[in-house]
Every structure is written in structure tokens, then in C-alpha cells.
Amino acid sequence: MKIVQLMKKDKSIKVMTFLFAFIIIYVILLTSVDTRKYSLKEGDIAKNDIKATRDVNDEAATEERRKQAVNSVGIQYDKNTEIINNIIDNINNDFTIMNKVKDENSDDKTKLSQLKSSLKTDLDDSNLSVILSMNKEDLKDLQQFIIKTLKDAYNGEIREDESSDIKKAQSSIAAEFSKEKFSKDATELGIAISNSYVKPNMFIDSKKTEEIKKDISKKVENVVIKKDQIIVKEGEPVTANEISVLEDLGLLSNSNGQSWYIYVALAVAVLIVLFLQIYYIYRYYKEIYRDNKKIIMLCVLNIISIILARSVGIISPFLIPLACAPMLMILLMDSRISLFESILNCIFISLICKFNIEVTILALMSSVIAFMSFRKMKQRNDTIYAALFIAIMNALMSFSIGFLVSSNLVDNVQKASFAFIAGILSAILTIGFLPIFESIFDVVTDVKLLELSDPNHPLIKKLLMEAPGTYHHSIIVANIAEAAVEEVGGNALLARVAAYYHDIGKLKRPYFFKENQVGGNNPHNKINPNLSALVIISHVKDGVDIAKEYNIPQIIQDTIQQHHGTTLVKYFYVTLKNASDNPEDIKEENFRYPGPIPSSKETAIIMLADSVEAAVRSIQEPTQGKIEEMINNIIEARLSDGQLNQCELTLHDIEKIRRAFLKSLLGIYHQRIEYPTDKSVMRQKKIESSKEKRK
């Protein structure tokens, strides 16, 4: 069984292809991200410098920075503003008691006893005696000053865990009293009362302190060891912190560290890219998605792109033939598919090149420039011209970006030279790979079609020499079909080329076909209608055989086989039926082409164009009305016969085809069409003619 047939038959091939592509690409990329392992432990002397293979957090340094930040956070306090109010109330109460006791008619001893037991302030006997000796006005002044002094003290912060704050407040009170003109005894009393009320107004808020510490800790930025930064220096002992970093990078042979994380991340990245590539085809190119061989071809092209990047990148990433895969995709599939798929492949290229920004930009540039350059291909050598343009643009871009990264002129010139060489290498590889893909996957590219349309192609030359009528008929059919296919959005170039070859089966017996008969000599007059029908019908099979002999692509062989569908060879069928004594014995199926009916728009339009051209050619005096009627009759006949049931043409398409056929045929047969004449012109010609006769 052929590879192509197997690809068409197996419905699970898409899943298998996807998995195969995933495994191959994943393994290739793994060789790029996987790194050398070191057998080291704390205290070992490093034999060489060890650099970070990627950015990694230095956990030990980060933790140290975090501790410093947390330790810098001071204790948070909660200020109690109600304390001073309570103190003022107590002072006012005490002085009220003092005045009340002073007013009593008792001896001093009794009054001292009452003061000691009633006052909230703990005062010694000397201070209590001062109270009894002071008049009420002095007491009131002292009361007000004590309150003022304490208010000033409590406007500040007296922390519960700092005894020095209380001492500072008491010193401040003493200093304030020293400025006033109270008596010595009154001053000592005021200071004693004030000091007894000095207490903390700031209390430790443990919850708030912890919250701030946590917040500060979270805001501390990680200490990052950058990619290619030296972790361990040659000749120096390896520290515990360095071992930890190496372990995180997965660089120690006795520990995987976070290698598993990298492997999983890489697998996810590959899966996402491949999924997007396949989903794009499924979403916008369903016909291609249904074709297993094209899905396989797409995956193979992606794999080739990665293999080239990995292998050539070992020498220099700037030598990678970045444009090769995009050019092949354009030639084998579609320019928009190439652009989308190649841009996604740039992710893989970037991974292989260790996220080298210059190479990544060049890969993107190659994809876009290939998309712009390969719009119209006339021959394989056009690949060289397009690649040369890509090479020049890549060299200029590499040179420009190089100076943004480094001012090293020699290095930048070398990179630009490599980028230019990579463009030329892309063209060489594209030209080399193209026929291989065309052969294995039976793909007909525009380049191949253009080669097949060359008048110097051996088969076309043979058709011209041995069946000139068929050759000219095929040329006209090609022109008619191409115009119609363009109208319905099909592959116009394919239609043109397929039309060139659709009747090559007539080469076997050219003079059995009317367009090749000269002088009215018709060999069908000498044989019975049964045999004539067989000869006519056999040109389809003969055409397929000849196409295979000349290695004509399968898609054109399909057109040759289907261009008559299962239509009836009506002339010989009717002739035999009319001449037969038992017309009911004449089976219609014996006079029908074996088919199958057309399966594509292009083949269906060639079928219609073939019939229409032959029919219009047979009109004795073609007019626009006659041609239009003939076109309509043939299209209606093919529709009613079910010949267009599998070609995906809509009724709207059919109407476009009618108009395109009419326009093309009017252009071809315009010299034979009778146009309405201007009566005034005719009248003038008659007058001039009569004058000539009189002369």
C-alpha cells in the first residue's frame, strides 16, 4: 500500500501525527534546555566557573535581605488619649478634697489624717502640711499649673516598655516648675503630685507590629542571579548557599532540583504551539485539515525547521536557514498558513537559541519577508531571487540590531555575514526539499503547475504535433475554465493546467475525434456505434495511463478521469437505438463514461467548459443568443444528470460560471457574431453605392 493511500485511509493518523511531532520536537528542544550536571558538595573546590543557565532566585540572600527589612521595623504602639482626661479628673477631685479639708474646724493632725486617707495621690507628711499652709488661691494656681504641665507631658509619647520616657516626662515637669514663681514648698508639692500621675500613654500593639513586618517581608524583592552570571568561581570552595542555587538550577548530578519543572513547562509550551498550529488549520482551512497527508506534511515541515535550527545553531545561530520552512510552507500549502505557523515556530527557535533576541527577530523577519516575497512564482529559480532578498534584509537587520546590543564592529559584521549566508542556504535547501515533498506527499505546487504549463513540456508538444485540434480545443477550454474558476474562488492556475491535459487520452486515436479530422474523413462511418462509443469513452482511461507514464500529478490525473463524469455518449447511443430492431435492448449504461463524477470545483468547471466549447464550436452561425442558450442547456443538462453533485458548487457559483463562460466565448467568437447595424449608416452606404453606379 502506498504511503499516500495509508495517510488517506487511517482516521487516527492526525492523533498519531500530533503525538509524533510532539515527541520529536520535545526531545530536540530538551537537548537545548538540558544542561551539564556537576558533582559537588559544600567545601569542594570548583574546577571551573559555573554560570547560571537561567535566571534563578538566590533564596539565602533573599532571606537575609528579608530579615534585615523585618528587623528594621520598629515596635508599633497604640496611644491612649483617655489617660490624661482621667488624670485631670483625679487631680480636680484631689484639690476639691484639699479645699474641703482645709475648711473643716478640726486640728491639723486630724486634717492630715483625712488628707492621707482621702487623696488618690500618695504624698508624704511634709507635702500634706504644705497643702494646709497654702491659701485657696495659691492651691488653685498650683492645680491649674499641674494640669497644664501634665497635658504638655502627655502630648508626647510615654512608652510602656521604655522607663526612660517616664523619667524624661518627670524631668520636663520639674523644668517647667522651675520657671514658675511658686514657693519652694509649693514647687515640691506640685512636682510630687505631677510625678505621681506620670504613667505610660503608649502601649505596645503586637498585632499591628506583626502585620507591618509581614507586609515589609512580602515587599522585599527576590535576589536574582541572572542568566550567565557566575555562581561558583574556579578555584574557590563551594558554599552551602551556592550548593542551594545549583540545586535549584538542576545542575547537581545528585539532585534534580527544579529540572522536572523545566521539563513540564517545556512540554506544555510545545503542546500549546502544536495545538495552535493545528487548530488554525482546522478553523480556517477545513479542506486542508481533512487531508491527512497535508497535516503530516505540516508537522514534518515544523520538525525540519527545528532540526535545522538545532543542528546548524551549534555552529552559529545566525547561520540557521530560518527562511527554509516558511518558503516550503508557502510553496506546498499557502502563504497565510506559512506566516502563522512560522511565527509560532519562532518560539521554538527562540528556545533553541537561548532566547537570543537578535535571532528571534531574524526568525520573525524571515517569516514575514518570505510571506511578502513568494506571492507570485513563475519557476523554481524564483526561490533564489526571493531568498536573496531575504538574505539581504536579514543581513541588514542583523547588522542594525547588533549595534543596539554591542558596539563590536567585527562581531556585528560576522553576524550579518552569517545571516546573509543563511538566506542563500535557505534557498538551496528549499529547492532541494521541494521535489521530495512533491513526490512523497503528491502535492502540486504553483511552481510545478507552471512547469507543467510550459509549451515545451514533452506531452504538450506531443499533443500539438499529433492532435493539433485537441491541443487548440484544450487551450480554449483552459482559458474559459480559468476565468470561471477565478469567479468562484478556486485554483485558477490548477484549472488552466488541468485543462491543458484533460484530453491527452485522445493521443492514442486522435483521428477518431472530430477536432482532429481533416477533409471530412470520419473513421466512425466505417464502424458500428457500439465500437465508436467504446473508442470515445476509452480516451479517459487512455489519458490516465498516459498521465502516469509522464508522471503527471495525481490531482491532474483525477481531472482527466472525472472530466466527463458519468455522462452519456448520446450521439452513438441514439444512433444505435434508432437503427436497432430492438431498441429496448440497447442499455444506456453501456454508453456512459465510467466516472467518477467531478469531486472539485476545478474539475466540474473543466467538464462544463469542455462541453460548452465543443458545442459552441459546432454552431454554424454563432450569435450571442445562440451561445447563451447553448451554455444554459449544457449546464442544465449536467445539473439534471447529477454530474455536479459532489463538487461543492452552489447555485450562486453556477450563475457566476454562466456569465464567465458567456464573456469568454463572446470574446473568442466575436468575429462571427451578427451585431445590430445602424440604419442611418446603411442608408448612407446605399446612397454612395448608387452614386458610384451612375458614374
mmCIF file of C-alpha atoms in Angstrom, residues 163-503:
data_model
loop_
_atom_site.group_PDB
_atom_site.id
_atom_site.type_symbol
_atom_site.label_atom_id
_atom_site.label_comp_id
_atom_site.label_asym_id
_atom_site.label_seq_id
_atom_site.Cartn_x
_atom_site.Cartn_y
_atom_site.Cartn_z
ATOM 1 C CA SER A 163 11.251 53.637 81.619
ATOM 2 C CA SER A 164 13.397 56.465 80.324
ATOM 3 C CA ASP A 165 10.276 58.058 78.825
ATOM 4 C CA ILE A 166 8.762 58.443 82.342
ATOM 5 C CA LYS A 167 11.989 59.960 83.628
ATOM 6 C CA LYS A 168 12.091 62.365 80.694
ATOM 7 C CA ALA A 169 8.496 63.416 81.355
ATOM 8 C CA GLN A 170 9.214 63.957 85.060
ATOM 9 C CA SER A 171 12.345 65.966 84.249
ATOM 10 C CA SER A 172 10.315 68.067 81.853
ATOM 11 C CA ILE A 173 7.726 68.712 84.611
ATOM 12 C CA ALA A 174 10.433 69.743 87.071
ATOM 13 C CA ALA A 175 11.901 72.084 84.467
ATOM 14 C CA GLU A 176 8.528 73.726 83.926
ATOM 15 C CA PHE A 177 8.026 74.245 87.666
ATOM 16 C CA SER A 178 11.446 75.799 87.989
ATOM 17 C CA LYS A 179 10.357 78.519 85.597
ATOM 18 C CA GLU A 180 7.365 79.497 87.721
ATOM 19 C CA LYS A 181 7.345 81.729 90.865
ATOM 20 C CA PHE A 182 5.856 79.227 93.240
ATOM 21 C CA SER A 183 7.361 78.932 96.687
ATOM 22 C CA LYS A 184 9.850 76.210 97.234
ATOM 23 C CA ASP A 185 7.364 74.155 99.235
ATOM 24 C CA ALA A 186 4.628 74.681 96.666
ATOM 25 C CA THR A 187 7.027 73.707 93.873
ATOM 26 C CA GLU A 188 7.988 70.483 95.623
ATOM 27 C CA LEU A 189 4.297 69.732 96.241
ATOM 28 C CA GLY A 190 3.416 70.389 92.605
ATOM 29 C CA ILE A 191 6.256 68.199 91.348
ATOM 30 C CA ALA A 192 5.285 65.415 93.762
ATOM 31 C CA ILE A 193 1.645 65.491 92.663
ATOM 32 C CA SER A 194 2.609 65.676 88.941
ATOM 33 C CA ASN A 195 5.160 62.868 89.164
ATOM 34 C CA SER A 196 2.655 60.603 90.864
ATOM 35 C CA TYR A 197 0.423 60.877 87.793
ATOM 36 C CA VAL A 198 3.090 60.316 85.140
ATOM 37 C CA LYS A 199 2.441 56.922 83.559
ATOM 38 C CA PRO A 200 2.685 55.412 80.026
ATOM 39 C CA ASN A 201 0.236 56.578 77.377
ATOM 40 C CA MET A 202 1.790 54.450 74.564
ATOM 41 C CA PHE A 203 1.150 50.708 74.705
ATOM 42 C CA ILE A 204 2.737 48.026 72.506
ATOM 43 C CA ASP A 205 0.453 46.935 69.601
ATOM 44 C CA SER A 206 1.786 43.442 68.886
ATOM 45 C CA LYS A 207 -0.787 42.702 66.180
ATOM 46 C CA LYS A 208 -0.008 45.848 64.222
ATOM 47 C CA THR A 209 3.724 45.245 64.583
ATOM 48 C CA GLU A 210 3.407 41.732 63.120
ATOM 49 C CA GLU A 211 1.225 42.932 60.267
ATOM 50 C CA ILE A 212 3.762 45.566 59.253
ATOM 51 C CA LYS A 213 6.593 43.050 59.456
ATOM 52 C CA LYS A 214 4.676 40.628 57.237
ATOM 53 C CA ASP A 215 3.886 43.376 54.760
ATOM 54 C CA ILE A 216 7.503 44.520 54.642
ATOM 55 C CA SER A 217 8.640 40.917 54.231
ATOM 56 C CA LYS A 218 6.338 40.425 51.247
ATOM 57 C CA LYS A 219 7.575 43.589 49.583
ATOM 58 C CA VAL A 220 11.197 42.535 49.730
ATOM 59 C CA GLU A 221 12.318 41.771 46.165
ATOM 60 C CA ASN A 222 13.997 38.459 45.472
ATOM 61 C CA VAL A 223 17.715 38.500 44.948
ATOM 62 C CA VAL A 224 18.006 37.189 41.375
ATOM 63 C CA ILE A 225 21.064 35.545 39.911
ATOM 64 C CA LYS A 226 20.900 36.442 36.227
ATOM 65 C CA LYS A 227 21.427 34.030 33.355
ATOM 66 C CA ASP A 228 25.162 33.577 32.617
ATOM 67 C CA GLN A 229 26.105 35.183 35.955
ATOM 68 C CA ILE A 230 28.923 33.275 37.683
ATOM 69 C CA ILE A 231 27.644 31.291 40.658
ATOM 70 C CA VAL A 232 30.792 29.405 41.582
ATOM 71 C CA LYS A 233 34.252 30.716 40.763
ATOM 72 C CA GLU A 234 37.077 28.431 39.709
ATOM 73 C CA GLY A 235 39.471 27.537 42.498
ATOM 74 C CA GLU A 236 37.188 28.643 45.334
ATOM 75 C CA PRO A 237 35.379 26.428 47.862
ATOM 76 C CA VAL A 238 31.689 25.872 47.219
ATOM 77 C CA THR A 239 29.455 27.358 49.905
ATOM 78 C CA ALA A 240 26.169 25.998 51.215
ATOM 79 C CA ASN A 241 24.339 28.876 49.552
ATOM 80 C CA GLU A 242 25.967 28.115 46.191
ATOM 81 C CA ILE A 243 25.020 24.454 46.533
ATOM 82 C CA SER A 244 21.430 25.541 47.118
ATOM 83 C CA VAL A 245 21.440 27.689 43.967
ATOM 84 C CA LEU A 246 22.997 24.908 41.874
ATOM 85 C CA GLU A 247 20.348 22.546 43.168
ATOM 86 C CA ASP A 248 17.571 24.958 42.216
ATOM 87 C CA LEU A 249 19.017 25.146 38.709
ATOM 88 C CA GLY A 250 19.192 21.367 38.497
ATOM 89 C CA LEU A 251 22.950 21.496 37.907
ATOM 90 C CA LEU A 252 23.888 18.934 40.543
ATOM 91 C CA SER A 253 24.184 15.338 39.420
ATOM 92 C CA ASN A 254 22.918 14.029 42.753
ATOM 93 C CA SER A 255 19.721 16.099 42.649
ATOM 94 C CA ASN A 256 17.174 17.005 40.014
ATOM 95 C CA GLY A 257 16.351 20.251 41.776
ATOM 96 C CA GLN A 258 13.731 22.001 39.669
ATOM 97 C CA SER A 259 14.584 20.135 36.433
ATOM 98 C CA TRP A 260 11.224 18.402 36.498
ATOM 99 C CA TYR A 261 9.586 21.815 36.464
ATOM 100 C CA ILE A 262 11.519 22.817 33.346
ATOM 101 C CA TYR A 263 10.618 19.566 31.605
ATOM 102 C CA VAL A 264 6.930 20.019 32.355
ATOM 103 C CA ALA A 265 6.991 23.681 31.298
ATOM 104 C CA LEU A 266 8.712 22.751 28.035
ATOM 105 C CA ALA A 267 6.163 20.010 27.346
ATOM 106 C CA VAL A 268 3.291 22.429 27.944
ATOM 107 C CA ALA A 269 4.882 25.033 25.644
ATOM 108 C CA VAL A 270 5.332 22.501 22.822
ATOM 109 C CA LEU A 271 1.769 21.216 23.234
ATOM 110 C CA ILE A 272 0.328 24.729 23.125
ATOM 111 C CA VAL A 273 2.256 25.720 19.991
ATOM 112 C CA LEU A 274 1.388 22.498 18.131
ATOM 113 C CA PHE A 275 -2.252 22.767 19.200
ATOM 114 C CA LEU A 276 -2.491 26.356 17.929
ATOM 115 C CA GLN A 277 -0.890 25.361 14.629
ATOM 116 C CA ILE A 278 -3.354 22.508 14.065
ATOM 117 C CA TYR A 279 -6.324 24.494 15.362
ATOM 118 C CA TYR A 280 -5.576 27.325 12.916
ATOM 119 C CA ILE A 281 -5.779 24.847 10.036
ATOM 120 C CA TYR A 282 -8.976 23.357 11.462
ATOM 121 C CA ARG A 283 -10.554 26.778 11.950
ATOM 122 C CA TYR A 284 -9.686 28.443 8.652
ATOM 123 C CA TYR A 285 -8.622 25.668 6.221
ATOM 124 C CA LYS A 286 -11.024 22.788 6.761
ATOM 125 C CA GLU A 287 -10.238 21.253 3.369
ATOM 126 C CA ILE A 288 -6.570 21.003 4.318
ATOM 127 C CA TYR A 289 -7.474 19.768 7.810
ATOM 128 C CA ARG A 290 -9.451 16.888 6.293
ATOM 129 C CA ASP A 291 -6.422 15.912 4.217
ATOM 130 C CA ASN A 292 -4.255 13.752 6.499
ATOM 131 C CA LYS A 293 -1.265 13.872 4.203
ATOM 132 C CA LYS A 294 -1.178 17.672 4.400
ATOM 133 C CA ILE A 295 -1.384 17.588 8.193
ATOM 134 C CA ILE A 296 1.536 15.143 8.194
ATOM 135 C CA MET A 297 3.408 17.376 5.769
ATOM 136 C CA LEU A 298 2.846 20.408 8.005
ATOM 137 C CA CYS A 299 4.223 18.561 11.035
ATOM 138 C CA VAL A 300 7.210 17.320 9.031
ATOM 139 C CA LEU A 301 7.960 20.884 7.925
ATOM 140 C CA ASN A 302 7.833 22.030 11.544
ATOM 141 C CA ILE A 303 10.178 19.223 12.566
ATOM 142 C CA ILE A 304 12.600 20.087 9.753
ATOM 143 C CA SER A 305 12.586 23.707 10.924
ATOM 144 C CA ILE A 306 13.533 22.628 14.461
ATOM 145 C CA ILE A 307 16.166 20.122 13.305
ATOM 146 C CA LEU A 308 17.851 22.742 11.108
ATOM 147 C CA ALA A 309 17.838 25.257 13.951
ATOM 148 C CA ARG A 310 19.289 22.779 16.450
ATOM 149 C CA SER A 311 21.972 21.344 14.167
ATOM 150 C CA VAL A 312 23.169 24.483 12.372
ATOM 151 C CA GLY A 313 22.771 26.559 15.540
ATOM 152 C CA ILE A 314 25.662 24.621 17.083
ATOM 153 C CA ILE A 315 27.979 26.434 14.652
ATOM 154 C CA SER A 316 26.238 29.796 14.950
ATOM 155 C CA PRO A 317 22.578 30.691 15.476
ATOM 156 C CA PHE A 318 22.950 33.311 12.751
ATOM 157 C CA LEU A 319 23.668 30.562 10.205
ATOM 158 C CA ILE A 320 20.292 28.875 10.777
ATOM 159 C CA PRO A 321 18.340 28.786 7.463
ATOM 160 C CA LEU A 322 15.352 30.479 9.068
ATOM 161 C CA ALA A 323 13.531 31.102 5.779
ATOM 162 C CA CYS A 324 13.626 27.477 4.594
ATOM 163 C CA ALA A 325 10.499 26.213 6.373
ATOM 164 C CA PRO A 326 8.430 29.358 5.652
ATOM 165 C CA MET A 327 9.315 29.149 1.937
ATOM 166 C CA LEU A 328 8.439 25.457 1.774
ATOM 167 C CA MET A 329 5.114 26.085 3.514
ATOM 168 C CA ILE A 330 4.253 28.833 1.034
ATOM 169 C CA LEU A 331 5.115 26.659 -1.962
ATOM 170 C CA LEU A 332 3.485 23.483 -0.657
ATOM 171 C CA MET A 333 0.478 24.923 1.182
ATOM 172 C CA ASP A 334 -0.462 28.592 1.488
ATOM 173 C CA SER A 335 1.244 31.892 2.240
ATOM 174 C CA ARG A 336 -1.058 32.755 5.168
ATOM 175 C CA ILE A 337 -0.579 29.310 6.679
ATOM 176 C CA SER A 338 3.165 29.794 6.346
ATOM 177 C CA LEU A 339 3.063 33.160 8.105
ATOM 178 C CA PHE A 340 1.015 31.897 11.074
ATOM 179 C CA GLU A 341 2.867 28.595 11.503
ATOM 180 C CA SER A 342 6.309 30.170 11.117
ATOM 181 C CA ILE A 343 5.623 32.889 13.676
ATOM 182 C CA LEU A 344 4.660 30.198 16.194
ATOM 183 C CA ASN A 345 7.790 28.237 15.269
ATOM 184 C CA CYS A 346 9.800 31.303 16.301
ATOM 185 C CA ILE A 347 9.011 30.272 19.883
ATOM 186 C CA PHE A 348 10.895 27.013 19.300
ATOM 187 C CA ILE A 349 13.741 28.853 17.550
ATOM 188 C CA SER A 350 13.996 31.223 20.497
ATOM 189 C CA LEU A 351 14.205 28.294 22.939
ATOM 190 C CA ILE A 352 16.944 26.649 20.902
ATOM 191 C CA CYS A 353 18.927 29.897 20.732
ATOM 192 C CA LYS A 354 18.626 30.534 24.481
ATOM 193 C CA PHE A 355 16.213 33.429 23.895
ATOM 194 C CA ASN A 356 18.716 35.334 21.765
ATOM 195 C CA ILE A 357 16.740 38.454 20.844
ATOM 196 C CA GLU A 358 18.696 39.016 17.612
ATOM 197 C CA VAL A 359 17.993 35.522 16.268
ATOM 198 C CA THR A 360 14.356 35.671 17.364
ATOM 199 C CA ILE A 361 13.842 38.929 15.453
ATOM 200 C CA LEU A 362 15.577 37.457 12.395
ATOM 201 C CA ALA A 363 13.269 34.426 12.541
ATOM 202 C CA LEU A 364 10.224 36.701 12.622
ATOM 203 C CA MET A 365 11.650 38.802 9.797
ATOM 204 C CA SER A 366 12.287 35.726 7.651
ATOM 205 C CA SER A 367 8.686 34.576 8.103
ATOM 206 C CA VAL A 368 7.240 37.955 7.144
ATOM 207 C CA ILE A 369 9.608 38.599 4.224
ATOM 208 C CA ALA A 370 9.000 35.093 2.839
ATOM 209 C CA PHE A 371 5.268 35.817 3.009
ATOM 210 C CA MET A 372 5.802 39.050 1.049
ATOM 211 C CA SER A 373 8.313 37.680 -1.484
ATOM 212 C CA PHE A 374 6.658 34.435 -2.569
ATOM 213 C CA ARG A 375 3.348 35.803 -3.813
ATOM 214 C CA LYS A 376 3.942 35.038 -7.490
ATOM 215 C CA MET A 377 6.258 32.228 -8.517
ATOM 216 C CA LYS A 378 6.996 31.517 -12.175
ATOM 217 C CA GLN A 379 9.728 28.923 -11.813
ATOM 218 C CA ARG A 380 11.857 27.176 -9.227
ATOM 219 C CA ASN A 381 14.688 29.651 -9.702
ATOM 220 C CA ASP A 382 12.433 32.399 -8.374
ATOM 221 C CA THR A 383 13.141 30.829 -4.987
ATOM 222 C CA ILE A 384 16.738 32.023 -5.356
ATOM 223 C CA TYR A 385 15.670 35.614 -6.023
ATOM 224 C CA ALA A 386 13.262 35.638 -3.100
ATOM 225 C CA ALA A 387 15.861 34.084 -0.799
ATOM 226 C CA LEU A 388 18.445 36.631 -1.962
ATOM 227 C CA PHE A 389 16.069 39.400 -0.924
ATOM 228 C CA ILE A 390 15.538 37.678 2.431
ATOM 229 C CA ALA A 391 19.311 37.272 2.840
ATOM 230 C CA ILE A 392 19.966 40.974 2.210
ATOM 231 C CA MET A 393 17.184 42.080 4.558
ATOM 232 C CA ASN A 394 18.324 39.683 7.292
ATOM 233 C CA ALA A 395 21.929 40.853 6.961
ATOM 234 C CA LEU A 396 20.884 44.492 7.270
ATOM 235 C CA MET A 397 18.598 43.737 10.206
ATOM 236 C CA SER A 398 21.277 41.673 11.958
ATOM 237 C CA PHE A 399 23.810 44.464 11.475
ATOM 238 C CA SER A 400 21.383 47.087 12.827
ATOM 239 C CA ILE A 401 20.245 45.098 15.858
ATOM 240 C CA GLY A 402 23.831 44.081 16.545
ATOM 241 C CA PHE A 403 24.815 47.678 17.223
ATOM 242 C CA LEU A 404 21.934 48.066 19.641
ATOM 243 C CA VAL A 405 23.295 45.122 21.613
ATOM 244 C CA SER A 406 27.038 45.555 21.141
ATOM 245 C CA SER A 407 29.386 48.115 19.604
ATOM 246 C CA ASN A 408 31.823 45.415 18.441
ATOM 247 C CA LEU A 409 32.077 46.097 14.691
ATOM 248 C CA VAL A 410 33.873 42.862 13.800
ATOM 249 C CA ASP A 411 31.341 40.752 15.694
ATOM 250 C CA ASN A 412 28.395 42.546 14.082
ATOM 251 C CA VAL A 413 29.833 42.190 10.575
ATOM 252 C CA GLN A 414 30.355 38.469 11.177
ATOM 253 C CA LYS A 415 26.754 38.038 12.352
ATOM 254 C CA ALA A 416 25.441 39.952 9.334
ATOM 255 C CA SER A 417 27.550 37.785 7.009
ATOM 256 C CA PHE A 418 26.207 34.618 8.609
ATOM 257 C CA ALA A 419 22.643 35.939 8.266
ATOM 258 C CA PHE A 420 23.229 36.547 4.552
ATOM 259 C CA ILE A 421 24.671 33.057 4.077
ATOM 260 C CA ALA A 422 21.666 31.644 5.964
ATOM 261 C CA GLY A 423 19.332 33.257 3.415
ATOM 262 C CA ILE A 424 21.155 31.650 0.497
ATOM 263 C CA LEU A 425 21.275 28.323 2.351
ATOM 264 C CA SER A 426 17.501 28.589 2.826
ATOM 265 C CA ALA A 427 17.014 28.812 -0.943
ATOM 266 C CA ILE A 428 19.301 25.852 -1.636
ATOM 267 C CA LEU A 429 17.519 23.685 0.928
ATOM 268 C CA THR A 430 14.089 24.791 -0.319
ATOM 269 C CA ILE A 431 14.919 23.848 -3.905
ATOM 270 C CA GLY A 432 16.316 20.537 -2.673
ATOM 271 C CA PHE A 433 13.402 19.656 -0.391
ATOM 272 C CA LEU A 434 10.611 20.804 -2.726
ATOM 273 C CA PRO A 435 10.639 17.905 -5.230
ATOM 274 C CA ILE A 436 10.964 15.430 -2.355
ATOM 275 C CA PHE A 437 7.815 16.773 -0.706
ATOM 276 C CA GLU A 438 6.026 16.966 -4.060
ATOM 277 C CA SER A 439 6.822 13.315 -4.671
ATOM 278 C CA ILE A 440 6.198 11.841 -1.210
ATOM 279 C CA PHE A 441 3.034 13.786 -0.438
ATOM 280 C CA ASP A 442 1.818 14.075 -4.016
ATOM 281 C CA VAL A 443 1.482 17.829 -3.678
ATOM 282 C CA VAL A 444 1.184 20.021 -6.729
ATOM 283 C CA THR A 445 2.737 23.399 -6.080
ATOM 284 C CA ASP A 446 2.273 26.507 -8.192
ATOM 285 C CA VAL A 447 5.856 26.052 -9.310
ATOM 286 C CA LYS A 448 5.049 22.536 -10.521
ATOM 287 C CA LEU A 449 1.913 23.753 -12.273
ATOM 288 C CA LEU A 450 3.853 26.500 -14.014
ATOM 289 C CA GLU A 451 6.372 23.925 -15.206
ATOM 290 C CA LEU A 452 3.554 21.710 -16.492
ATOM 291 C CA SER A 453 2.067 24.672 -18.369
ATOM 292 C CA ASP A 454 5.298 25.204 -20.304
ATOM 293 C CA PRO A 455 4.547 24.750 -24.048
ATOM 294 C CA ASN A 456 7.842 22.877 -24.300
ATOM 295 C CA HIS A 457 6.646 20.150 -21.946
ATOM 296 C CA PRO A 458 7.040 16.847 -23.870
ATOM 297 C CA LEU A 459 3.402 15.858 -23.511
ATOM 298 C CA ILE A 460 2.042 19.232 -24.618
ATOM 299 C CA LYS A 461 4.392 19.214 -27.614
ATOM 300 C CA LYS A 462 3.229 15.701 -28.440
ATOM 301 C CA LEU A 463 -0.406 16.831 -28.235
ATOM 302 C CA LEU A 464 0.302 19.779 -30.544
ATOM 303 C CA MET A 465 2.065 17.619 -33.130
ATOM 304 C CA GLU A 466 -0.190 14.550 -33.107
ATOM 305 C CA ALA A 467 -3.581 16.003 -32.174
ATOM 306 C CA PRO A 468 -3.499 19.713 -33.086
ATOM 307 C CA GLY A 469 -7.274 20.065 -32.968
ATOM 308 C CA THR A 470 -7.367 18.662 -29.451
ATOM 309 C CA TYR A 471 -4.467 20.924 -28.492
ATOM 310 C CA HIS A 472 -6.275 24.074 -29.629
ATOM 311 C CA HIS A 473 -9.501 22.856 -28.049
ATOM 312 C CA SER A 474 -7.622 22.335 -24.752
ATOM 313 C CA ILE A 475 -6.134 25.837 -24.916
ATOM 314 C CA ILE A 476 -9.589 27.371 -25.360
ATOM 315 C CA VAL A 477 -11.058 25.198 -22.588
ATOM 316 C CA ALA A 478 -8.170 26.293 -20.329
ATOM 317 C CA ASN A 479 -8.907 29.973 -20.949
ATOM 318 C CA ILE A 480 -12.643 29.535 -20.398
ATOM 319 C CA ALA A 481 -12.198 27.390 -17.283
ATOM 320 C CA GLU A 482 -9.552 29.656 -15.740
ATOM 321 C CA ALA A 483 -11.811 32.708 -15.960
ATOM 322 C CA ALA A 484 -14.755 30.814 -14.446
ATOM 323 C CA VAL A 485 -12.681 29.314 -11.620
ATOM 324 C CA GLU A 486 -11.397 32.758 -10.688
ATOM 325 C CA GLU A 487 -15.004 33.915 -10.354
ATOM 326 C CA VAL A 488 -15.888 31.176 -7.845
ATOM 327 C CA GLY A 489 -12.674 31.464 -5.818
ATOM 328 C CA GLY A 490 -10.997 28.228 -6.935
ATOM 329 C CA ASN A 491 -7.431 27.491 -8.005
ATOM 330 C CA ALA A 492 -7.346 29.160 -11.407
ATOM 331 C CA LEU A 493 -3.804 28.017 -12.215
ATOM 332 C CA LEU A 494 -4.696 24.406 -11.442
ATOM 333 C CA ALA A 495 -7.784 24.677 -13.660
ATOM 334 C CA ARG A 496 -5.747 26.069 -16.541
ATOM 335 C CA VAL A 497 -3.059 23.385 -16.357
ATOM 336 C CA ALA A 498 -5.536 20.536 -15.806
ATOM 337 C CA ALA A 499 -7.448 21.736 -18.868
ATOM 338 C CA TYR A 500 -4.258 21.510 -20.940
ATOM 339 C CA TYR A 501 -4.017 17.810 -20.103
ATOM 340 C CA HIS A 502 -7.664 16.781 -19.751
ATOM 341 C CA ASP A 503 -7.910 15.275 -23.259
#
